Amino acid sequence: MAGVGEGAAAVSSVVNFTGYKFVGIPDKAELKKPFRETCTGLGLKGLVLLTDEGINFFLAAATREAADKFLAFLEEDERFRGIPVKWSESSGTPFKRMLVKLKKEIIALGDPSVRPAERTGLRLEPREFKRWLDEGREVVVVDTRNDYEVRLGTFRNAVDLELDNFKEFPEAVRQRVPAPAKDLPVVTFCTGGVRCEKATAIMMDQGFREVYQLEGGILRYFEDCGGDHWDGECFVFDNRVALNPQLEETETVMCYSCREPLTRQDQASPDFVLGVSCSHCKHKGKKRRHHTSAGPAPSWPDSQGPDTSPSKKGRDSADRPSCVEPTEQQTSADVAGQKRGLEHTSRGGAGGSAGSAAAAAARDERASDSRGRTPQPAQDLDDGHSSNATHTSSRSWCVIS
């Protein structure tokens, strides 16, 4: 990447950088002030999330020099040394404010026995994963992300757990990943790697023998391997909303009302009214499935997997990524510029390494809504609601072989 990769002192675009590390931070409250002062002094925007189980940050800097100074400050504490950092550039900053927040978990799961700092799955480099897929190796690929993310894009034939939030992951694995998969290599993936830190530990606890996590997540795979074996886009937790395998911003926008990401095809629907509603609002409560799969997936015999799963009825709109109202009157002709005309708020969780960080910062931006609208409560990516209703699932078990 020009400028960023070469460590230039200044670049024409905004420098975005993210990272995370699972490590105990019992003194997180004492760290809030120095982190805040350092970030503000360097002119950074975004969020640093300090939790009992580790650190997660998504930041935007005017120059690479400012970003490097923050990383130097970070490494003054030996607990934060060696954090892998993902870099990108954008034409505008994803956030308008700088926040440092304290939380209990990086990824909300509610199970203190899952400790990624002590135990997690094997790391699988993107190029090695691609080689496995190129060779047709028998491997079970599990998408650990939420349903609205999967709808935009996923690896071909990956298992879709149809999650509303990450807290559903343990039970979803029991219900949707068949027992024979426990004896096969399993590769988990998410946007940037954070969710897989816990997902792999959970699967290991459930008896899966060989569990991997895609190192650096989808975005690292795009950077190293492009779009091979991938269908669609990748949802990201900033104003870009979604990226293609070339790491370019797409035309996907966010619905103002239900906070679903809307592809160009969704925006062409007669149910889409800019700044008002979309087809997902109209059909809310009906099961939505992603439409990016290229061809049928290999199936496990029906006897080897369950045929029911939790439905997604009764979703609260607060569980969707959100955006605030346009600051000026807009018409349908403004669709192409919608993402820049709205202040977007996405849910946190590790969309990428900084899903929870990005979403939390963006969520707080709603307080400055220029139209005076009372902000609706929003929750982190992994804090959602579910229904006790059930439905019969006809989805086949997907194994890449």
CSV table of N, CA, C and O in Angstrom, one decimal, residues 286-381:
chain,number,residue,atom,x,y,z
A,286,LYS,N,-39.0,-12.6,9.0
A,286,LYS,CA,-38.8,-13.8,8.1
A,286,LYS,C,-37.4,-14.1,8.1
A,286,LYS,O,-36.5,-13.3,8.1
A,287,LYS,N,-37.1,-15.4,8.0
A,287,LYS,CA,-35.7,-15.9,7.9
A,287,LYS,C,-35.0,-15.4,6.7
A,287,LYS,O,-35.5,-15.5,5.6
A,288,ARG,N,-33.8,-14.7,6.9
A,288,ARG,CA,-33.0,-14.2,5.8
A,288,ARG,C,-31.8,-15.1,5.6
A,288,ARG,O,-31.1,-15.4,6.6
A,289,ARG,N,-31.5,-15.4,4.4
A,289,ARG,CA,-30.3,-16.2,4.1
A,289,ARG,C,-29.4,-15.5,3.1
A,289,ARG,O,-30.0,-14.8,2.2
A,290,HIS,N,-28.1,-15.6,3.2
A,290,HIS,CA,-27.3,-14.9,2.2
A,290,HIS,C,-27.5,-15.5,0.9
A,290,HIS,O,-27.8,-16.7,0.7
A,291,HIS,N,-27.2,-14.8,-0.2
A,291,HIS,CA,-27.4,-15.2,-1.5
A,291,HIS,C,-26.1,-15.2,-2.3
A,291,HIS,O,-26.2,-14.9,-3.5
A,292,THR,N,-25.0,-15.5,-1.7
A,292,THR,CA,-23.8,-15.4,-2.4
A,292,THR,C,-23.2,-16.8,-2.8
A,292,THR,O,-22.2,-16.8,-3.5
A,293,SER,N,-23.8,-17.9,-2.4
A,293,SER,CA,-23.2,-19.2,-2.7
A,293,SER,C,-23.3,-19.5,-4.1
A,293,SER,O,-24.3,-19.3,-4.8
A,294,ALA,N,-22.2,-20.0,-4.7
A,294,ALA,CA,-22.1,-20.3,-6.1
A,294,ALA,C,-22.2,-21.8,-6.2
A,294,ALA,O,-21.3,-22.6,-6.1
A,295,GLY,N,-23.4,-22.3,-6.4
A,295,GLY,CA,-23.6,-23.7,-6.6
A,295,GLY,C,-24.0,-24.4,-5.3
A,295,GLY,O,-23.7,-23.9,-4.2
A,296,PRO,N,-24.5,-25.6,-5.5
A,296,PRO,CA,-24.9,-26.4,-4.3
A,296,PRO,C,-23.7,-26.9,-3.5
A,296,PRO,O,-22.6,-27.1,-4.1
A,297,ALA,N,-23.9,-27.0,-2.2
A,297,ALA,CA,-22.8,-27.5,-1.4
A,297,ALA,C,-23.0,-29.0,-1.1
A,297,ALA,O,-24.1,-29.6,-1.2
A,298,PRO,N,-21.9,-29.7,-0.9
A,298,PRO,CA,-21.9,-31.1,-0.6
A,298,PRO,C,-22.8,-31.3,0.7
A,298,PRO,O,-22.7,-30.4,1.6
A,299,SER,N,-23.5,-32.4,0.8
A,299,SER,CA,-24.4,-32.6,1.9
A,299,SER,C,-24.0,-33.7,2.8
A,299,SER,O,-23.5,-34.8,2.3
A,300,TRP,N,-24.2,-33.6,4.1
A,300,TRP,CA,-24.1,-34.7,5.0
A,300,TRP,C,-25.4,-35.4,4.9
A,300,TRP,O,-26.4,-34.9,4.7
A,301,PRO,N,-25.4,-36.8,5.2
A,301,PRO,CA,-26.6,-37.5,5.2
A,301,PRO,C,-27.5,-36.9,6.3
A,301,PRO,O,-27.0,-36.4,7.4
A,302,ASP,N,-28.8,-36.9,6.1
A,302,ASP,CA,-29.8,-36.3,7.0
A,302,ASP,C,-29.7,-36.8,8.4
A,302,ASP,O,-29.9,-36.1,9.4
A,303,SER,N,-29.3,-38.1,8.5
A,303,SER,CA,-29.2,-38.7,9.8
A,303,SER,C,-28.1,-38.2,10.6
A,303,SER,O,-28.0,-38.5,11.8
A,304,GLN,N,-27.1,-37.5,10.0
A,304,GLN,CA,-26.0,-37.0,10.7
A,304,GLN,C,-26.0,-35.6,11.3
A,304,GLN,O,-25.1,-35.1,11.8
A,305,GLY,N,-27.2,-35.0,11.1
A,305,GLY,CA,-27.3,-33.6,11.6
A,305,GLY,C,-28.7,-33.3,12.0
A,305,GLY,O,-29.7,-34.0,11.6
A,306,PRO,N,-28.9,-32.3,12.9
A,306,PRO,CA,-30.2,-32.0,13.4
A,306,PRO,C,-31.0,-31.3,12.3
A,306,PRO,O,-30.4,-30.8,11.3
A,307,ASP,N,-32.3,-31.2,12.5
A,307,ASP,CA,-33.1,-30.6,11.4
A,307,ASP,C,-33.9,-29.4,12.0
A,307,ASP,O,-34.8,-28.9,11.3
A,308,THR,N,-33.6,-29.0,13.2
A,308,THR,CA,-34.3,-27.8,13.7
A,308,THR,C,-33.2,-26.8,14.2
A,308,THR,O,-32.1,-27.2,14.6
A,309,SER,N,-33.6,-25.6,14.3
A,309,SER,CA,-32.7,-24.6,14.9
A,309,SER,C,-33.5,-23.4,15.3
A,309,SER,O,-34.6,-23.2,14.9
A,310,PRO,N,-32.9,-22.5,16.2
A,310,PRO,CA,-33.6,-21.3,16.6
A,310,PRO,C,-33.9,-20.4,15.4
A,310,PRO,O,-33.1,-20.3,14.5
A,311,SER,N,-35.1,-19.9,15.4
A,311,SER,CA,-35.5,-18.9,14.4
A,311,SER,C,-35.0,-17.5,14.7
A,311,SER,O,-34.5,-17.3,15.8
A,312,LYS,N,-35.1,-16.6,13.8
A,312,LYS,CA,-34.6,-15.3,14.0
A,312,LYS,C,-35.8,-14.3,14.1
A,312,LYS,O,-35.7,-13.2,13.8
A,313,LYS,N,-37.0,-14.8,14.5
A,313,LYS,CA,-38.1,-14.0,14.6
A,313,LYS,C,-38.0,-13.1,15.8
A,313,LYS,O,-37.3,-13.4,16.8
A,314,GLY,N,-38.7,-12.0,15.8
A,314,GLY,CA,-38.7,-11.1,16.9
A,314,GLY,C,-37.5,-10.4,17.2
A,314,GLY,O,-37.1,-10.0,18.3
A,315,ARG,N,-36.7,-10.0,16.1
A,315,ARG,CA,-35.5,-9.3,16.3
A,315,ARG,C,-35.8,-7.9,16.7
A,315,ARG,O,-36.8,-7.3,16.3
A,316,ASP,N,-35.0,-7.3,17.6
A,316,ASP,CA,-35.2,-5.9,18.0
A,316,ASP,C,-34.3,-5.1,17.0
A,316,ASP,O,-33.2,-5.5,16.6
A,317,SER,N,-34.8,-4.0,16.6
A,317,SER,CA,-34.1,-3.2,15.6
A,317,SER,C,-32.7,-2.7,16.2
A,317,SER,O,-31.8,-2.4,15.4
A,318,ALA,N,-32.6,-2.7,17.5
A,318,ALA,CA,-31.4,-2.3,18.1
A,318,ALA,C,-30.3,-3.3,17.9
A,318,ALA,O,-29.1,-3.1,18.1
A,319,ASP,N,-30.6,-4.5,17.3
A,319,ASP,CA,-29.6,-5.5,17.1
A,319,ASP,C,-29.0,-5.4,15.7
A,319,ASP,O,-28.2,-6.2,15.3
A,320,ARG,N,-29.4,-4.5,14.9
A,320,ARG,CA,-28.9,-4.3,13.6
A,320,ARG,C,-27.9,-3.1,13.6
A,320,ARG,O,-28.0,-2.2,14.4
A,321,PRO,N,-26.9,-3.1,12.7
A,321,PRO,CA,-26.1,-1.9,12.5
A,321,PRO,C,-27.0,-0.8,12.2
A,321,PRO,O,-28.0,-0.9,11.6
A,322,SER,N,-26.6,0.4,12.6
A,322,SER,CA,-27.5,1.5,12.4
A,322,SER,C,-26.8,2.8,11.8
A,322,SER,O,-25.6,2.9,11.8
A,323,CYS,N,-27.6,3.7,11.4
A,323,CYS,CA,-27.1,5.0,10.9
A,323,CYS,C,-28.1,6.0,11.4
A,323,CYS,O,-29.3,5.7,11.7
A,324,VAL,N,-27.7,7.3,11.4
A,324,VAL,CA,-28.6,8.3,11.9
A,324,VAL,C,-29.2,9.0,10.6
A,324,VAL,O,-28.9,8.7,9.5
A,325,GLU,N,-30.2,9.9,10.9
A,325,GLU,CA,-30.9,10.5,9.8
A,325,GLU,C,-30.0,11.4,8.9
A,325,GLU,O,-29.0,11.9,9.4
A,326,PRO,N,-30.3,11.5,7.6
A,326,PRO,CA,-29.5,12.5,6.8
A,326,PRO,C,-29.6,13.9,7.4
A,326,PRO,O,-30.6,14.3,8.0
A,327,THR,N,-28.5,14.6,7.3
A,327,THR,CA,-28.5,15.9,7.9
A,327,THR,C,-29.2,16.9,6.9
A,327,THR,O,-29.5,18.0,7.3
A,328,GLU,N,-29.4,16.5,5.7
A,328,GLU,CA,-30.1,17.4,4.7
A,328,GLU,C,-31.2,16.5,4.0
A,328,GLU,O,-31.1,15.3,4.0
A,329,GLN,N,-32.2,17.2,3.5
A,329,GLN,CA,-33.2,16.4,2.8
A,329,GLN,C,-32.6,15.7,1.6
A,329,GLN,O,-31.9,16.3,0.8
A,330,GLN,N,-32.9,14.4,1.4
A,330,GLN,CA,-32.3,13.7,0.3
A,330,GLN,C,-33.4,13.0,-0.5
A,330,GLN,O,-34.5,12.8,0.0
A,331,THR,N,-33.1,12.7,-1.7
A,331,THR,CA,-34.1,12.1,-2.6
A,331,THR,C,-33.5,10.8,-3.1
A,331,THR,O,-32.3,10.5,-2.8
A,332,SER,N,-34.2,10.0,-3.8
A,332,SER,CA,-33.7,8.7,-4.3
A,332,SER,C,-32.5,8.8,-5.2
A,332,SER,O,-31.8,7.9,-5.4
A,333,ALA,N,-32.4,10.0,-5.8
A,333,ALA,CA,-31.2,10.2,-6.7
A,333,ALA,C,-29.9,10.3,-5.9
A,333,ALA,O,-28.8,10.3,-6.5
A,334,ASP,N,-30.0,10.4,-4.6
A,334,ASP,CA,-28.8,10.5,-3.8
A,334,ASP,C,-28.2,9.2,-3.3
A,334,ASP,O,-27.3,9.1,-2.5
A,335,VAL,N,-28.8,8.0,-3.8
A,335,VAL,CA,-28.4,6.7,-3.3
A,335,VAL,C,-26.9,6.5,-3.4
A,335,VAL,O,-26.2,6.0,-2.5
A,336,ALA,N,-26.3,7.0,-4.5
A,336,ALA,CA,-24.8,6.7,-4.7
A,336,ALA,C,-24.0,7.4,-3.6
A,336,ALA,O,-22.9,6.9,-3.3
A,337,GLY,N,-24.5,8.5,-3.1
A,337,GLY,CA,-23.7,9.2,-2.0
A,337,GLY,C,-24.3,9.0,-0.6
A,337,GLY,O,-23.9,9.7,0.3
A,338,GLN,N,-25.1,8.0,-0.5
A,338,GLN,CA,-25.8,7.8,0.8
A,338,GLN,C,-24.8,7.6,2.0
A,338,GLN,O,-24.9,8.1,3.0
A,339,LYS,N,-23.8,6.8,1.7
A,339,LYS,CA,-22.9,6.4,2.8
A,339,LYS,C,-22.2,7.6,3.4
A,339,LYS,O,-21.8,7.7,4.5
A,340,ARG,N,-21.9,8.6,2.5
A,340,ARG,CA,-21.2,9.8,3.0
A,340,ARG,C,-22.2,10.9,3.5
A,340,ARG,O,-21.8,11.8,4.1
A,341,GLY,N,-23.5,10.7,3.1
A,341,GLY,CA,-24.5,11.7,3.6
A,341,GLY,C,-25.1,11.3,4.9
A,341,GLY,O,-25.8,12.1,5.5
A,342,LEU,N,-24.8,10.1,5.4
A,342,LEU,CA,-25.4,9.7,6.7
A,342,LEU,C,-24.2,9.4,7.6
A,342,LEU,O,-23.1,9.1,7.2
A,343,GLU,N,-24.5,9.5,8.9
A,343,GLU,CA,-23.5,9.1,9.9
A,343,GLU,C,-23.9,7.7,10.2
A,343,GLU,O,-25.0,7.4,10.8
A,344,HIS,N,-23.0,6.7,9.9
A,344,HIS,CA,-23.4,5.3,10.1
A,344,HIS,C,-22.9,4.9,11.5
A,344,HIS,O,-21.9,5.2,11.9
A,345,THR,N,-23.7,4.0,12.0
A,345,THR,CA,-23.4,3.3,13.3
A,345,THR,C,-23.5,1.8,13.1
A,345,THR,O,-24.5,1.4,12.7
A,346,SER,N,-22.4,1.1,13.3
A,346,SER,CA,-22.4,-0.3,13.1
A,346,SER,C,-22.2,-1.0,14.5
A,346,SER,O,-21.7,-0.4,15.4
A,347,ARG,N,-22.6,-2.3,14.6
A,347,ARG,CA,-22.4,-3.0,15.8
A,347,ARG,C,-21.0,-3.4,16.0
A,347,ARG,O,-20.3,-3.7,15.1
A,348,GLY,N,-20.6,-3.5,17.2
A,348,GLY,CA,-19.2,-3.9,17.5
A,348,GLY,C,-19.1,-5.4,17.6
A,348,GLY,O,-20.0,-6.1,17.6
A,349,GLY,N,-17.9,-5.9,17.8
A,349,GLY,CA,-17.6,-7.3,18.0
A,349,GLY,C,-16.5,-7.7,17.2
A,349,GLY,O,-15.6,-7.7,17.4
A,350,ALA,N,-16.0,-7.6,16.6
A,350,ALA,CA,-14.8,-7.9,16.0
A,350,ALA,C,-14.9,-8.0,14.6
A,350,ALA,O,-14.5,-8.9,14.0
A,351,GLY,N,-15.4,-7.2,14.1
A,351,GLY,CA,-15.4,-7.1,12.7
A,351,GLY,C,-14.0,-6.7,12.5
A,351,GLY,O,-13.5,-5.8,12.9
A,352,GLY,N,-13.6,-7.4,12.0
A,352,GLY,CA,-12.2,-7.3,12.0
A,352,GLY,C,-11.7,-7.3,13.4
A,352,GLY,O,-12.4,-7.5,14.3
A,353,SER,N,-10.5,-7.0,13.5
A,353,SER,CA,-10.0,-7.0,14.8
A,353,SER,C,-10.6,-6.0,15.7
A,353,SER,O,-10.5,-5.9,16.9
A,354,ALA,N,-11.3,-5.0,15.1
A,354,ALA,CA,-11.8,-3.9,15.8
A,354,ALA,C,-13.3,-3.7,15.6
A,354,ALA,O,-13.8,-2.6,15.7
A,355,GLY,N,-14.0,-4.8,15.4
A,355,GLY,CA,-15.5,-4.7,15.3
A,355,GLY,C,-16.1,-4.0,16.4
A,355,GLY,O,-16.9,-3.0,16.3
A,356,SER,N,-15.9,-4.5,17.6
A,356,SER,CA,-16.5,-3.9,18.8
A,356,SER,C,-16.0,-2.5,19.0
A,356,SER,O,-16.8,-1.6,19.4
A,357,ALA,N,-14.8,-2.2,18.8
A,357,ALA,CA,-14.2,-0.9,18.9
A,357,ALA,C,-14.9,0.1,18.0
A,357,ALA,O,-15.4,1.1,18.4
A,358,ALA,N,-14.9,-0.3,16.7
A,358,ALA,CA,-15.5,0.6,15.7
A,358,ALA,C,-16.9,0.9,15.9
A,358,ALA,O,-17.4,2.0,15.9
A,359,ALA,N,-17.7,-0.1,16.3
A,359,ALA,CA,-19.1,0.0,16.4
A,359,ALA,C,-19.4,0.9,17.7
A,359,ALA,O,-20.3,1.7,17.6
A,360,ALA,N,-18.7,0.6,18.7
A,360,ALA,CA,-19.0,1.4,19.9
A,360,ALA,C,-18.7,2.9,19.7
A,360,ALA,O,-19.5,3.7,20.2
A,361,ALA,N,-17.6,3.2,19.0
A,361,ALA,CA,-17.3,4.6,18.8
A,361,ALA,C,-18.4,5.2,17.9
A,361,ALA,O,-18.9,6.3,18.1
A,362,ALA,N,-18.8,4.5,16.8
A,362,ALA,CA,-19.7,5.0,15.9
A,362,ALA,C,-21.1,5.2,16.6
A,362,ALA,O,-21.8,6.1,16.3
A,363,ARG,N,-21.4,4.2,17.5
A,363,ARG,CA,-22.7,4.3,18.2
A,363,ARG,C,-22.8,5.6,19.0
A,363,ARG,O,-23.8,6.2,19.0
A,364,ASP,N,-21.7,6.0,19.6
A,364,ASP,CA,-21.8,7.2,20.4
A,364,ASP,C,-21.9,8.4,19.6
A,364,ASP,O,-22.2,9.5,20.1
A,365,GLU,N,-21.6,8.3,18.3
A,365,GLU,CA,-21.7,9.5,17.4
A,365,GLU,C,-23.2,10.0,17.3
A,365,GLU,O,-23.5,11.1,17.0
A,366,ARG,N,-24.1,9.1,17.6
A,366,ARG,CA,-25.5,9.4,17.4
A,366,ARG,C,-26.0,10.5,18.3
A,366,ARG,O,-27.0,11.2,18.1
A,367,ALA,N,-25.2,10.7,19.4
A,367,ALA,CA,-25.6,11.7,20.4
A,367,ALA,C,-25.6,13.1,19.8
A,367,ALA,O,-26.2,14.0,20.2
A,368,SER,N,-24.8,13.3,18.7
A,368,SER,CA,-24.6,14.6,18.1
A,368,SER,C,-25.5,14.7,16.8
A,368,SER,O,-25.3,15.6,16.0
A,369,ASP,N,-26.6,13.9,16.7
A,369,ASP,CA,-27.5,13.9,15.6
A,369,ASP,C,-28.0,15.4,15.4
A,369,ASP,O,-28.7,15.9,16.3
A,370,SER,N,-27.8,16.0,14.3
A,370,SER,CA,-28.1,17.4,14.1
A,370,SER,C,-29.6,17.6,14.0
A,370,SER,O,-30.0,18.8,14.2
A,371,ARG,N,-30.4,16.6,13.8
A,371,ARG,CA,-31.8,16.8,13.7
A,371,ARG,C,-32.5,16.7,15.1
A,371,ARG,O,-33.7,16.8,15.1
A,372,GLY,N,-31.7,16.4,16.1
A,372,GLY,CA,-32.3,16.4,17.5
A,372,GLY,C,-33.1,15.1,17.8
A,372,GLY,O,-33.8,15.0,18.7
A,373,ARG,N,-32.9,14.1,16.9
A,373,ARG,CA,-33.6,12.8,17.2
A,373,ARG,C,-33.1,12.1,18.4
A,373,ARG,O,-31.9,12.1,18.6
A,374,THR,N,-33.9,11.6,19.2
A,374,THR,CA,-33.5,10.8,20.4
A,374,THR,C,-32.8,9.5,19.9
A,374,THR,O,-33.4,8.7,19.2
A,375,PRO,N,-31.5,9.3,20.2
A,375,PRO,CA,-30.8,8.1,19.7
A,375,PRO,C,-31.5,6.9,20.2
A,375,PRO,O,-31.9,6.8,21.4
A,376,GLN,N,-31.7,5.9,19.4
A,376,GLN,CA,-32.2,4.6,19.8
A,376,GLN,C,-31.0,3.8,20.4
A,376,GLN,O,-29.9,3.9,20.1
A,377,PRO,N,-31.3,3.0,21.5
A,377,PRO,CA,-30.3,2.2,22.1
A,377,PRO,C,-29.8,1.2,21.1
A,377,PRO,O,-30.5,0.6,20.3
A,378,ALA,N,-28.5,1.0,21.0
A,378,ALA,CA,-27.9,-0.1,20.2
A,378,ALA,C,-27.0,-0.9,21.0
A,378,ALA,O,-26.5,-0.5,22.1
A,379,GLN,N,-26.7,-2.1,20.6
A,379,GLN,CA,-25.9,-3.1,21.3
A,379,GLN,C,-24.7,-3.5,20.5
A,379,GLN,O,-24.7,-3.3,19.3
A,380,ASP,N,-23.8,-4.0,21.2
A,380,ASP,CA,-22.6,-4.5,20.6
A,380,ASP,C,-22.9,-5.6,19.7
A,380,ASP,O,-24.0,-6.3,19.8
A,381,LEU,N,-22.0,-5.9,18.8
A,381,LEU,CA,-22.2,-7.0,17.8
A,381,LEU,C,-22.6,-8.3,18.5
A,381,LEU,O,-23.5,-9.0,18.0
